[in-house]
Amino acid sequence: LSEEPDDVDEAEIESEVATKRKRALISTWKNLRANDFSRRVLTAYGHCCAMCGVQMKLIEGAHIMPVNEPGSTDVTANGVALCAMHHKAYDRGLVTFDKTFKTHINEAMVKSLRDADRIAGLPKFRGAIRPFISTPPARGDRPKPGFVDKGNSLRGWKL
């Protein structure tokens, strides 16, 4: 389980493990997969936020296609390294990137924030985001277009 978390078959756990142990085993397996995914993504991106370049041990491995979606996977190419702020903004649909790696800010959401008088810091927020995300040097680790398109669609983007 701990040596190759991606090789574990959840159906096998369901069919062959005693009921009392299933929950603990599946929980442990999912945590191992999450840690391995995050480690690979952070390493690929040099532990820097792809959107702003911040490092300082504030970086997280974010799934491009959300983990709870059918077809999502823990391959490095379905991940992007983001600082905590940009990770949250990405998951909430405030920022994204397209398959050319160009970044986008959701102007409809900005308007909604402005209308709610929750716009303080917007110039700094905009200024910190690079025009294009940085990507890993290894092509196989870079975000795959299919994941990017599906992730953006699920977050409500029409790019």
Short mmCIF file of C-alpha atoms in Angstrom, two decimals:
data_model
loop_
_atom_site.label_atom_id
_atom_site.label_comp_id
_atom_site.label_asym_id
_atom_site.label_seq_id
_atom_site.Cartn_x
_atom_site.Cartn_y
_atom_site.Cartn_z
CA LEU A 1 0.00 0.00 0.00
CA SER A 2 2.67 2.54 0.98
CA GLU A 3 5.18 1.56 -1.71
CA GLU A 4 2.92 1.99 -4.76
CA PRO A 5 -0.32 3.81 -3.78
CA ASP A 6 -1.30 4.31 -7.45
CA ASP A 7 -1.26 0.53 -8.02
CA VAL A 8 -3.85 -0.21 -5.33
CA ASP A 9 -7.21 -1.34 -6.65
CA GLU A 10 -10.05 0.09 -4.56
CA ALA A 11 -12.40 -2.64 -5.80
CA GLU A 12 -9.96 -5.24 -4.45
CA ILE A 13 -10.01 -3.55 -1.04
CA GLU A 14 -13.82 -3.57 -1.11
CA SER A 15 -14.03 -7.25 -2.00
CA GLU A 16 -11.17 -8.72 0.02
CA VAL A 17 -10.74 -6.69 3.19
CA ALA A 18 -12.82 -7.19 6.32
CA THR A 19 -15.47 -4.50 6.78
CA LYS A 20 -13.98 -3.12 10.02
CA ARG A 21 -10.62 -2.51 8.33
CA LYS A 22 -11.91 -1.04 5.03
CA ARG A 23 -12.44 2.51 6.25
CA ALA A 24 -8.97 2.77 7.82
CA LEU A 25 -7.29 1.15 4.84
CA ILE A 26 -9.06 3.32 2.24
CA SER A 27 -8.42 6.47 4.28
CA THR A 28 -4.72 5.62 4.60
CA TRP A 29 -4.50 4.78 0.90
CA LYS A 30 -6.12 8.08 -0.13
CA ASN A 31 -3.78 10.06 2.15
CA LEU A 32 -0.74 8.27 0.71
CA ARG A 33 -1.92 9.03 -2.84
CA ALA A 34 -2.51 12.70 -1.95
CA ASN A 35 0.94 13.03 -0.38
CA ASP A 36 2.62 11.34 -3.34
CA PHE A 37 0.72 13.54 -5.82
CA SER A 38 1.63 16.71 -3.96
CA ARG A 39 5.29 15.67 -3.64
CA ARG A 40 5.57 14.97 -7.39
CA VAL A 41 3.81 18.20 -8.41
CA LEU A 42 5.85 20.37 -6.04
CA THR A 43 9.07 18.78 -7.24
CA ALA A 44 8.10 19.28 -10.90
CA TYR A 45 7.44 22.99 -10.28
CA GLY A 46 10.52 23.54 -8.13
CA HIS A 47 8.32 24.25 -5.09
CA CYS A 48 7.21 27.58 -6.65
CA CYS A 49 3.70 28.84 -7.34
CA ALA A 50 3.06 28.59 -11.08
CA MET A 51 0.99 31.79 -11.00
CA CYS A 52 3.13 34.15 -8.91
CA GLY A 53 6.48 32.46 -8.27
CA VAL A 54 6.23 32.53 -4.46
CA GLN A 55 8.01 29.70 -2.68
CA MET A 56 8.42 29.99 1.13
CA LYS A 57 6.92 26.53 1.86
CA LEU A 58 3.44 27.90 1.10
CA ILE A 59 2.96 25.83 -2.04
CA GLU A 60 0.38 23.09 -2.59
CA GLY A 61 -0.21 20.54 -5.31
CA ALA A 62 -3.58 21.47 -6.85
CA HIS A 63 -5.58 19.11 -9.03
CA ILE A 64 -6.48 20.65 -12.39
CA MET A 65 -9.37 18.25 -12.89
CA PRO A 66 -10.87 17.94 -9.39
CA VAL A 67 -10.06 14.70 -7.61
CA ASN A 68 -13.73 13.79 -7.04
CA GLU A 69 -14.56 13.91 -10.77
CA PRO A 70 -14.79 10.71 -12.82
CA GLY A 71 -11.67 10.45 -14.96
CA SER A 72 -9.55 12.50 -12.59
CA THR A 73 -6.16 11.06 -11.79
CA ASP A 74 -3.15 11.70 -9.62
CA VAL A 75 -0.69 11.92 -12.52
CA THR A 76 1.61 14.92 -12.29
CA ALA A 77 0.16 16.34 -15.53
CA ASN A 78 -3.19 16.77 -13.72
CA GLY A 79 -1.54 19.02 -11.17
CA VAL A 80 -0.20 22.52 -10.81
CA ALA A 81 1.80 23.98 -7.93
CA LEU A 82 0.01 26.96 -6.41
CA CYS A 83 0.49 29.06 -3.29
CA ALA A 84 -2.37 28.78 -0.80
CA MET A 85 -4.02 32.00 -2.03
CA HIS A 86 -3.87 31.10 -5.73
CA HIS A 87 -4.96 27.53 -4.98
CA LYS A 88 -8.10 28.80 -3.28
CA ALA A 89 -8.70 31.41 -6.01
CA TYR A 90 -8.23 28.68 -8.65
CA ASP A 91 -10.62 26.22 -6.98
CA ARG A 92 -13.24 28.97 -6.57
CA GLY A 93 -12.97 30.02 -10.22
CA LEU A 94 -11.47 33.47 -9.65
CA VAL A 95 -8.33 32.63 -11.65
CA THR A 96 -7.38 29.96 -14.14
CA PHE A 97 -5.11 29.20 -17.05
CA ASP A 98 -5.85 27.82 -20.49
CA LYS A 99 -4.12 25.12 -22.51
CA THR A 100 -1.58 27.68 -23.81
CA PHE A 101 -0.85 28.33 -20.10
CA LYS A 102 -2.18 31.91 -20.32
CA THR A 103 -3.69 33.09 -17.03
CA HIS A 104 -7.18 34.57 -16.75
CA ILE A 105 -9.05 36.44 -14.02
CA ASN A 106 -12.81 36.02 -13.80
CA GLU A 107 -14.02 39.57 -14.43
CA ALA A 108 -17.64 38.67 -13.59
CA MET A 109 -16.46 37.51 -10.18
CA VAL A 110 -14.37 40.69 -9.79
CA LYS A 111 -17.51 42.73 -10.51
CA SER A 112 -19.47 40.73 -7.95
CA LEU A 113 -16.72 41.30 -5.36
CA ARG A 114 -16.69 45.01 -6.20
CA ASP A 115 -20.48 45.19 -5.79
CA ALA A 116 -20.15 43.51 -2.38
CA ASP A 117 -17.36 45.92 -1.37
CA ARG A 118 -14.88 43.01 -1.06
CA ILE A 119 -12.32 44.19 -3.60
CA ALA A 120 -9.48 45.47 -1.36
CA GLY A 121 -6.12 44.30 -2.65
CA LEU A 122 -7.26 43.61 -6.22
CA PRO A 123 -4.45 45.64 -7.85
CA LYS A 124 -1.82 43.67 -5.87
CA PHE A 125 -3.61 40.40 -6.63
CA ARG A 126 -3.70 41.18 -10.37
CA GLY A 127 -0.11 42.41 -10.37
CA ALA A 128 1.21 39.23 -8.76
CA ILE A 129 -0.25 36.90 -11.38
CA ARG A 130 2.05 36.17 -14.29
CA PRO A 131 0.62 36.48 -17.82
CA PHE A 132 1.42 32.76 -18.29
CA ILE A 133 1.91 30.14 -15.60
CA SER A 134 5.37 28.72 -15.22
CA THR A 135 5.53 25.08 -16.24
CA PRO A 136 7.82 22.19 -15.36
CA PRO A 137 10.85 21.64 -17.58
CA ALA A 138 9.80 18.02 -18.24
CA ARG A 139 7.06 18.05 -20.90
CA GLY A 140 5.38 14.99 -19.41
CA ASP A 141 4.81 16.86 -16.14
CA ARG A 142 3.16 19.89 -17.78
CA PRO A 143 -0.63 20.27 -17.57
CA LYS A 144 -2.33 18.15 -20.23
CA PRO A 145 -4.84 20.07 -22.40
CA GLY A 146 -7.64 17.58 -21.68
CA PHE A 147 -7.32 18.08 -17.94
CA VAL A 148 -7.12 21.87 -18.37
CA ASP A 149 -10.23 22.01 -20.58
CA LYS A 150 -12.27 19.71 -18.33
CA GLY A 151 -11.13 21.45 -15.12
CA ASN A 152 -12.01 24.85 -16.54
CA SER A 153 -15.39 23.63 -17.73
CA LEU A 154 -16.18 22.19 -14.29
CA ARG A 155 -15.25 25.54 -12.69
CA GLY A 156 -17.57 27.41 -15.07
CA TRP A 157 -14.97 28.91 -17.43
CA LYS A 158 -15.80 29.44 -21.12
CA LEU A 159 -12.42 30.16 -22.69
#
